Short mmCIF file of C-alpha atoms in Angstrom, two decimals:
data_model
loop_
_atom_site.label_atom_id
_atom_site.label_comp_id
_atom_site.label_asym_id
_atom_site.label_seq_id
_atom_site.Cartn_x
_atom_site.Cartn_y
_atom_site.Cartn_z
CA MET Y 78 144.44 169.67 -95.56
CA THR Y 79 145.08 168.25 -92.02
CA TYR Y 80 142.29 167.04 -89.83
CA PRO Y 81 143.43 167.52 -86.11
CA TYR Y 82 140.31 165.64 -84.38
CA ARG Y 83 141.02 162.75 -86.71
CA THR Y 84 145.00 162.81 -85.57
CA VAL Y 85 143.70 163.18 -81.66
CA THR Y 86 141.25 160.25 -82.14
CA ALA Y 87 143.86 157.98 -83.86
CA ARG Y 88 146.33 158.86 -81.24
CA SER Y 89 143.79 158.19 -78.58
CA LEU Y 90 142.38 154.78 -80.25
CA ALA Y 91 146.44 153.89 -80.80
CA ALA Y 92 147.50 154.75 -76.79
CA THR Y 93 144.38 152.85 -75.52
CA GLY Y 94 145.05 149.66 -77.71
CA ALA Y 95 148.38 149.70 -76.38
CA LEU Y 96 147.44 150.23 -72.79
CA VAL Y 97 144.77 147.05 -73.35
CA LEU Y 98 147.41 144.90 -74.78
CA SER Y 99 149.78 145.82 -71.87
CA PHE Y 100 147.30 145.11 -69.20
CA VAL Y 101 146.16 141.83 -70.98
CA ALA Y 102 149.88 140.91 -71.26
CA LEU Y 103 150.34 141.47 -67.47
CA ALA Y 104 147.12 139.54 -66.64
CA VAL Y 105 148.12 136.53 -68.58
CA LEU Y 106 151.61 136.54 -66.83
CA CYS Y 107 150.10 136.77 -63.74
CA VAL Y 108 147.82 133.64 -64.44
CA ALA Y 109 150.56 131.51 -66.55
CA GLN Y 110 152.99 132.09 -63.57
CA HIS Y 111 150.37 131.49 -60.51
CA ILE Y 112 151.38 134.64 -59.25
CA PRO Y 113 150.32 134.45 -55.76
CA MET Y 114 149.89 138.30 -55.05
CA ALA Y 115 151.30 137.54 -51.35
CA ASP Y 116 150.79 141.00 -50.00
CA THR Y 117 147.19 141.08 -50.71
CA LEU Y 118 146.59 138.06 -48.89
CA VAL Y 119 148.37 139.20 -46.44
CA TYR Y 120 146.08 142.62 -46.32
CA ARG Y 121 143.01 140.08 -46.28
CA ALA Y 122 144.06 138.23 -43.31
CA GLU Y 123 144.87 141.61 -41.30
CA GLY Y 124 141.24 142.47 -42.22
CA ALA Y 125 139.88 138.91 -41.20
CA ALA Y 126 141.64 139.66 -38.08
CA VAL Y 127 139.83 142.76 -37.34
CA ALA Y 128 136.70 141.42 -38.41
CA ASN Y 129 136.89 138.23 -36.23
CA GLY Y 130 138.63 139.87 -33.40
CA THR Y 131 141.85 137.74 -33.30
CA ASP Y 132 145.27 138.61 -33.07
CA LEU Y 133 146.48 141.01 -35.66
CA TYR Y 134 150.12 140.63 -35.19
CA GLY Y 135 150.09 136.91 -34.42
CA PHE Y 136 149.61 135.31 -37.48
CA THR Y 137 151.37 134.48 -40.37
CA VAL Y 138 150.24 133.55 -43.86
CA THR Y 139 151.46 132.32 -47.50
CA ALA Y 140 154.20 130.00 -47.99
CA TRP Y 141 156.66 132.71 -46.86
CA GLN Y 142 155.06 133.01 -43.83
CA LEU Y 143 154.35 136.60 -43.93
CA PRO Y 144 152.91 138.54 -40.98
CA ALA Y 145 151.29 141.85 -40.76
CA THR Y 146 153.50 144.91 -40.30
CA TYR Y 147 151.36 148.21 -40.97
CA PRO Y 148 149.64 150.06 -37.73
CA PRO Y 149 146.17 148.92 -36.87
CA PHE Y 150 144.68 151.52 -38.63
CA ALA Y 151 145.48 150.12 -42.05
CA ALA Y 152 144.20 146.90 -40.82
CA ILE Y 153 140.77 148.32 -40.28
CA LEU Y 154 140.98 149.86 -43.82
CA PHE Y 155 141.59 146.23 -45.07
CA VAL Y 156 138.19 144.52 -43.68
CA PRO Y 157 136.43 145.09 -47.18
CA THR Y 158 139.33 142.90 -48.55
CA THR Y 159 137.25 139.98 -46.87
CA TRP Y 160 134.06 140.53 -48.45
CA LEU Y 161 135.57 138.95 -51.77
CA PRO Y 162 136.69 135.45 -52.92
CA VAL Y 163 140.67 135.64 -53.03
CA ALA Y 164 140.19 135.38 -56.95
CA ALA Y 165 138.04 138.39 -57.13
CA LEU Y 166 139.99 140.33 -54.71
CA LYS Y 167 143.26 139.53 -57.05
CA VAL Y 168 141.53 140.93 -59.97
CA VAL Y 169 140.30 143.80 -58.24
CA PHE Y 170 143.89 144.69 -56.99
CA VAL Y 171 145.56 144.18 -60.60
CA ALA Y 172 142.55 146.49 -62.02
CA GLY Y 173 142.79 148.72 -59.17
CA ASN Y 174 146.57 149.21 -59.40
CA THR Y 175 146.39 149.99 -63.40
CA LEU Y 176 143.88 152.86 -62.59
CA LEU Y 177 145.88 154.10 -59.83
CA LEU Y 178 149.16 154.10 -62.06
CA ALA Y 179 147.21 156.17 -64.65
CA LEU Y 180 145.99 158.64 -61.88
CA LEU Y 181 149.97 158.82 -60.55
CA VAL Y 182 150.93 159.70 -64.20
CA ARG Y 183 148.36 162.60 -64.21
CA LEU Y 184 149.37 163.43 -60.97
CA SER Y 185 153.12 163.59 -61.63
CA CYS Y 186 152.21 165.55 -64.71
CA ARG Y 187 150.61 168.14 -62.83
CA PHE Y 188 153.42 168.19 -60.25
CA ALA Y 189 156.31 168.45 -63.04
CA GLY Y 190 154.26 171.45 -64.55
CA LEU Y 191 153.14 169.31 -67.61
CA THR Y 192 149.85 169.20 -69.46
CA ALA Y 193 149.26 165.53 -70.29
CA SER Y 194 146.61 164.81 -72.94
CA ALA Y 195 144.74 161.75 -72.54
CA PRO Y 196 146.53 159.44 -75.25
CA TYR Y 197 149.80 160.67 -73.33
CA VAL Y 198 148.63 159.28 -70.02
CA LEU Y 199 147.38 156.12 -71.50
CA ALA Y 200 150.66 155.39 -73.31
CA ALA Y 201 152.77 156.12 -70.54
CA THR Y 202 150.62 154.02 -68.29
CA ALA Y 203 151.03 151.10 -70.62
CA LEU Y 204 154.68 151.66 -70.45
CA GLY Y 205 154.64 152.29 -66.69
CA LEU Y 206 153.18 148.89 -66.00
CA TRP Y 207 156.45 147.36 -66.95
CA LEU Y 208 158.50 149.58 -64.81
CA GLU Y 209 160.11 147.08 -62.45
CA PRO Y 210 158.66 149.04 -59.08
CA VAL Y 211 155.30 149.22 -60.82
CA PHE Y 212 155.15 145.79 -62.01
CA GLN Y 213 156.30 144.54 -58.55
CA THR Y 214 153.62 146.38 -56.83
CA VAL Y 215 151.24 144.95 -59.05
CA VAL Y 216 152.35 141.35 -58.86
CA PHE Y 217 152.35 141.44 -55.09
CA GLY Y 218 149.40 143.39 -54.74
CA GLN Y 219 150.92 146.24 -53.19
CA ILE Y 220 149.62 149.30 -51.90
CA ASN Y 221 152.32 151.70 -52.97
CA LEU Y 222 150.98 153.18 -55.74
CA ALA Y 223 147.71 154.32 -53.37
CA LEU Y 224 150.15 155.79 -51.01
CA VAL Y 225 152.14 157.82 -53.31
CA CYS Y 226 148.74 159.16 -55.35
CA LEU Y 227 147.74 160.24 -51.74
CA VAL Y 228 151.01 162.38 -50.81
CA LEU Y 229 151.43 163.62 -54.61
CA TRP Y 230 148.11 164.97 -54.52
CA ASP Y 231 148.10 166.38 -51.15
CA LEU Y 232 151.54 168.19 -51.85
CA SER Y 233 150.58 169.61 -55.33
CA ARG Y 234 147.37 171.29 -53.95
CA PRO Y 235 147.73 174.98 -53.84
CA ALA Y 236 149.17 176.68 -50.70
CA GLY Y 237 145.92 177.34 -48.29
CA ALA Y 238 143.87 174.94 -49.95
CA LEU Y 239 140.96 173.55 -47.48
CA GLY Y 240 142.43 170.58 -45.50
CA LYS Y 241 145.89 170.59 -47.15
CA GLY Y 242 147.84 167.89 -45.21
CA PHE Y 243 144.93 165.71 -44.58
CA ALA Y 244 145.77 163.11 -46.95
CA LEU Y 245 149.27 163.13 -46.21
CA GLY Y 246 148.68 162.29 -42.63
CA VAL Y 247 146.24 159.60 -43.63
CA ALA Y 248 149.03 157.84 -45.63
CA ALA Y 249 151.42 158.06 -42.87
CA GLY Y 250 148.48 156.36 -40.67
CA VAL Y 251 148.43 153.49 -42.98
CA LYS Y 252 152.13 152.75 -43.64
CA LEU Y 253 154.62 155.26 -41.58
CA THR Y 254 157.23 156.05 -44.12
CA PRO Y 255 155.01 158.76 -45.88
CA ALA Y 256 155.26 160.74 -42.41
CA VAL Y 257 158.63 162.32 -43.76
CA PHE Y 258 156.60 164.50 -45.86
CA ILE Y 259 155.15 166.03 -42.70
CA VAL Y 260 158.76 166.91 -41.86
CA LEU Y 261 159.15 168.72 -45.42
CA LEU Y 262 155.63 170.84 -44.98
CA LEU Y 263 157.54 171.92 -41.31
CA ILE Y 264 161.06 172.65 -42.01
CA THR Y 265 159.70 174.94 -45.36
CA GLY Y 266 157.47 177.00 -43.39
CA ARG Y 267 154.05 175.54 -44.25
CA VAL Y 268 153.35 175.01 -40.80
CA ARG Y 269 149.16 174.86 -41.09
CA ALA Y 270 149.42 172.23 -43.42
CA GLY Y 271 152.16 170.26 -41.61
CA LEU Y 272 149.99 170.50 -38.30
CA THR Y 273 146.76 169.23 -40.41
CA ALA Y 274 148.69 166.39 -41.36
CA LEU Y 275 150.20 165.90 -37.79
CA ALA Y 276 146.59 166.01 -36.70
CA SER Y 277 145.45 163.66 -39.37
CA PHE Y 278 148.01 161.02 -38.54
CA ALA Y 279 147.11 161.57 -34.91
CA GLY Y 280 143.67 160.66 -35.66
CA THR Y 281 144.32 157.22 -37.71
CA VAL Y 282 146.52 156.16 -34.26
CA LEU Y 283 143.43 157.37 -32.34
CA LEU Y 284 140.96 155.20 -34.40
CA GLY Y 285 143.10 152.18 -34.31
CA ALA Y 286 143.58 152.76 -30.50
CA LEU Y 287 139.73 152.70 -30.05
CA VAL Y 288 138.95 149.96 -32.36
CA LEU Y 289 141.82 147.66 -31.62
CA PRO Y 290 143.35 148.88 -28.26
CA GLU Y 291 145.23 145.59 -27.61
CA ALA Y 292 146.69 145.44 -31.27
CA SER Y 293 147.46 149.33 -30.53
CA ALA Y 294 149.43 148.81 -27.70
CA ASP Y 295 151.37 145.73 -29.45
CA PHE Y 296 152.21 147.54 -32.20
CA TRP Y 297 153.38 150.95 -30.93
CA THR Y 298 155.42 149.55 -28.19
CA ARG Y 299 156.74 146.63 -29.56
CA ARG Y 300 156.17 145.49 -33.17
CA ILE Y 301 157.33 149.27 -34.65
CA PHE Y 302 160.56 148.37 -33.72
CA GLU Y 303 160.97 144.62 -35.22
CA THR Y 304 162.79 145.35 -38.54
CA GLU Y 305 163.48 141.72 -38.96
CA ARG Y 306 159.47 141.15 -38.97
CA VAL Y 307 159.59 142.83 -42.43
CA GLY Y 308 162.20 140.60 -43.89
CA LYS Y 309 165.81 140.39 -44.59
CA THR Y 310 167.64 143.32 -44.90
CA TRP Y 311 170.49 142.05 -47.00
CA ILE Y 312 168.67 140.54 -49.94
CA VAL Y 313 168.84 142.33 -53.46
CA ASP Y 314 164.86 142.89 -52.79
CA ASN Y 315 165.86 145.53 -50.52
CA GLN Y 316 167.12 148.65 -52.23
CA SER Y 317 167.99 150.93 -49.33
CA LEU Y 318 171.40 151.82 -48.21
CA ARG Y 319 171.39 149.19 -45.49
CA GLY Y 320 170.93 146.58 -47.98
CA LEU Y 321 173.66 148.03 -50.65
CA PHE Y 322 176.18 148.34 -47.92
CA ALA Y 323 175.47 144.48 -46.39
CA ARG Y 324 175.97 143.34 -49.87
CA LEU Y 325 178.97 145.11 -50.44
CA LEU Y 326 180.36 144.44 -47.00
CA HIS Y 327 179.27 140.58 -47.34
CA THR Y 328 177.44 141.09 -44.11
CA THR Y 329 173.86 140.88 -42.71
CA GLU Y 330 174.99 143.60 -40.37
CA PRO Y 331 176.59 146.76 -41.97
CA GLY Y 332 177.03 148.50 -38.85
CA ALA Y 333 178.48 151.71 -38.42
CA VAL Y 334 179.24 152.12 -42.05
CA TRP Y 335 175.58 152.21 -42.73
CA THR Y 336 174.86 154.41 -39.66
CA ALA Y 337 177.08 157.12 -40.63
CA ALA Y 338 175.53 156.93 -44.11
CA VAL Y 339 172.22 157.37 -42.95
CA LEU Y 340 173.31 160.36 -40.84
CA VAL Y 341 174.77 161.78 -43.59
CA THR Y 342 172.09 160.97 -46.28
CA VAL Y 343 169.49 162.58 -43.90
CA GLY Y 344 171.51 165.89 -43.01
CA ALA Y 345 171.67 166.34 -46.96
CA GLY Y 346 168.58 165.07 -47.95
CA LEU Y 347 166.53 167.78 -45.51
CA TRP Y 348 168.99 170.45 -46.30
CA ALA Y 349 168.34 170.47 -49.89
CA ALA Y 350 164.74 169.71 -49.32
CA ARG Y 351 164.27 172.84 -47.50
CA ARG Y 352 166.28 175.04 -50.07
CA ALA Y 353 165.82 173.36 -53.39
CA PRO Y 354 162.69 174.40 -55.80
CA GLU Y 355 159.60 172.49 -54.65
CA ARG Y 356 159.53 169.74 -57.18
CA TRP Y 357 163.21 168.86 -56.34
CA GLY Y 358 162.50 169.38 -52.82
CA VAL Y 359 159.69 166.71 -52.81
CA LEU Y 360 162.04 164.41 -54.82
CA ALA Y 361 164.62 165.03 -52.45
CA VAL Y 362 162.58 163.88 -49.55
CA ALA Y 363 161.26 160.73 -51.15
CA PHE Y 364 164.14 159.37 -52.10
CA THR Y 365 165.96 160.26 -48.70
CA ALA Y 366 163.31 158.21 -47.27
CA LEU Y 367 163.71 155.24 -49.41
CA LEU Y 368 167.71 155.34 -49.11
CA VAL Y 369 167.66 155.46 -45.09
CA SER Y 370 164.78 153.06 -44.60
CA PRO Y 371 165.99 149.95 -43.02
CA ILE Y 372 164.19 148.16 -45.89
CA SER Y 373 163.01 149.56 -49.05
CA TRP Y 374 161.83 146.81 -51.29
CA SER Y 375 161.99 147.59 -54.92
CA HIS Y 376 158.62 148.10 -55.28
CA HIS Y 377 158.54 150.82 -52.99
CA TRP Y 378 160.73 152.96 -55.62
CA VAL Y 379 157.45 154.08 -57.48
CA TRP Y 380 158.81 157.46 -57.06
CA CYS Y 381 160.15 156.89 -60.08
CA VAL Y 382 157.37 157.82 -61.89
CA PRO Y 383 157.09 161.51 -60.74
CA LEU Y 384 161.02 161.50 -61.36
CA ILE Y 385 160.70 160.90 -64.88
CA ALA Y 386 157.90 163.38 -65.44
CA VAL Y 387 160.08 166.19 -63.79
CA LEU Y 388 163.09 165.24 -66.17
CA ILE Y 389 160.85 165.26 -69.17
CA ALA Y 390 159.19 168.80 -67.88
CA GLU Y 391 162.70 170.37 -67.64
CA GLY Y 392 163.58 169.51 -71.13
CA ARG Y 393 166.17 166.48 -69.95
CA ARG Y 394 164.99 163.74 -72.36
CA ARG Y 395 167.86 161.78 -72.55
CA THR Y 396 168.21 161.58 -68.55
CA ALA Y 397 164.50 160.49 -68.53
CA VAL Y 398 164.87 157.86 -71.31
CA LEU Y 399 168.13 156.75 -68.97
CA MET Y 400 165.92 156.62 -65.73
CA THR Y 401 163.19 154.80 -67.69
CA ALA Y 402 165.74 152.07 -68.84
CA VAL Y 403 167.20 151.77 -65.61
CA PHE Y 404 163.71 150.92 -64.12
CA LEU Y 405 162.91 148.62 -66.89
CA ALA Y 406 166.05 146.93 -66.47
CA ARG Y 407 165.21 144.50 -63.76
CA SER Y 408 169.12 144.21 -63.22
CA LEU Y 409 168.55 143.24 -59.59
CA TRP Y 410 166.90 140.00 -60.61
CA LEU Y 411 169.82 139.02 -62.71
CA VAL Y 412 172.57 138.12 -60.37
CA PRO Y 413 172.52 135.09 -58.12
CA HIS Y 414 170.04 135.43 -55.20
CA ALA Y 415 168.75 132.22 -53.93
CA GLY Y 416 169.53 131.46 -50.42
CA ASP Y 417 172.33 133.48 -49.12
CA LEU Y 418 174.15 134.06 -52.42
CA ASP Y 419 172.83 137.96 -52.23
CA LEU Y 420 176.15 138.40 -49.70
CA GLN Y 421 178.75 136.38 -52.01
CA LEU Y 422 178.41 138.76 -55.19
CA SER Y 423 181.72 139.97 -56.76
CA TRP Y 424 182.64 143.37 -57.17
CA TRP Y 425 180.99 143.49 -61.04
CA GLN Y 426 177.73 142.31 -59.66
CA GLN Y 427 177.31 144.93 -57.15
CA LEU Y 428 175.90 147.73 -59.29
CA LEU Y 429 173.86 145.22 -60.99
CA ALA Y 430 172.20 144.02 -57.70
CA SER Y 431 171.63 147.82 -56.37
CA PRO Y 432 170.59 149.77 -59.10
CA TYR Y 433 168.23 152.27 -57.32
CA PRO Y 434 170.49 153.28 -54.40
CA PRO Y 435 172.83 155.31 -56.97
CA VAL Y 436 169.66 156.93 -58.63
CA GLY Y 437 168.67 158.09 -55.12
CA LEU Y 438 171.57 159.49 -54.24
CA THR Y 439 171.98 161.24 -57.67
CA VAL Y 440 168.83 162.62 -56.96
CA LEU Y 441 169.97 164.06 -53.54
CA VAL Y 442 172.68 165.75 -55.47
CA VAL Y 443 170.71 167.57 -58.13
CA ALA Y 444 168.24 168.86 -55.43
CA ALA Y 445 171.64 170.11 -53.76
CA LEU Y 446 172.99 171.89 -56.59
CA ARG Y 447 169.48 173.31 -57.26
CA ALA Y 448 169.40 174.51 -53.54
CA ARG Y 449 172.88 176.26 -54.15
CA ALA Y 450 171.62 177.60 -57.32
CA GLY Y 451 168.74 179.32 -55.33
CA GLY Y 452 165.32 177.76 -54.69
CA ASP Y 453 162.00 178.88 -55.05
CA SER Y 454 159.03 179.25 -52.54
CA HIS Y 455 157.55 176.35 -51.29
CA GLY Y 456 154.27 177.75 -50.85
CA GLY Y 457 153.05 175.99 -54.08
CA LEU Y 458 154.05 174.22 -57.26
CA PRO Y 459 154.71 177.27 -59.64
CA THR Y 460 154.36 176.01 -63.42
CA GLN Y 461 158.04 176.15 -64.88
CA ARG Y 462 157.14 174.44 -68.35
CA THR Y 463 154.39 173.19 -70.13
CA VAL Y 464 154.76 170.06 -72.48
CA ARG Y 465 151.63 168.66 -74.81
CA GLY Y 466 152.35 164.78 -74.09
CA THR Y 467 151.35 163.80 -77.65
CA ALA Y 468 153.07 166.42 -79.76
CA GLY Y 469 156.35 166.71 -77.69
CA THR Y 470 156.17 170.51 -78.20
CA ARG Y 471 157.01 173.00 -75.56
CA ALA Y 472 155.25 176.12 -74.73
CA GLY Y 473 157.30 178.63 -72.43
CA ALA Y 474 160.77 178.48 -71.45
CA PRO Y 475 162.78 177.01 -68.63
CA ARG Y 476 163.73 179.26 -65.83
#
């Protein structure tokens, strides 16, 4: 006789144990390595600048002399980070990002059309903590997971849902790159949601201008154009096309080659996004943004989580395993990258140094092929397949 309840309970306990062990291992590593969580310290300094009325874009913090790079609206949201001691704030960010990863797993399952049980989500979160983009997000104390959750939650809501687009606009107001998804809404005919997102984004700009008028004028007329303010574009940390071509050509300024690649990628990405099935349209836009942005640090590539979920939903288990391996491998950190060694890599080190751009380009190719085969409506996310996360069984057939 079988006891399904006991089986589910055992799986839940095993998955919970795996997550606890994974989280503890990560926490111990952070403490043992004295990881500074530099981006958290920048956010705290931004919040302090707002609270104290000091120059938001005039300071630098940490040993790396990092400045503020986000819009004034983000700095306003960071004010609560000043209410905690630094040690406590770091704990909050590590625990918070772990919870956000679990939420992203659930949202990715909904986005992909998977029905994921609690043990599946817990186990996937335990493994997901060690995906290089997620790991880097946690140890830097970044907000990437929060932004992806906002975007994915909003885009996967039903067509015509109240306020659809609002969360997307807020995400764009915090960090400009999510604004590319507003373009997706508009070019796929979801004008109401797109206009809601635009209005929401405009509201964040207006709020920033009302609270921090000088900082807003400084950011929107000057700082927004200072790519070098964010960091060096040619180091292996940067997994965009600009970083790829800089390292391939052994130059800090890839120039016309990079510009041409960006134009082609944007055109192909938006064409595929407009015509491909909804899920691949969203992924096409996400990876297009990662590819064409002057700087896409490796921790920006947390969109690997919904990508893997979509591959699983479509029954492409081996490809999903391959993608998981790519994002677990950390090959970019295996090549020489101190000083300007990033620009002196040999031909065989180049793929190791730039593992993510080929993934992004492959996503665009797949989306384009789906578009040529005939996409579906962009009004919502129709269920393609239901997968039970714990049992791995499929109910329903692929389209």
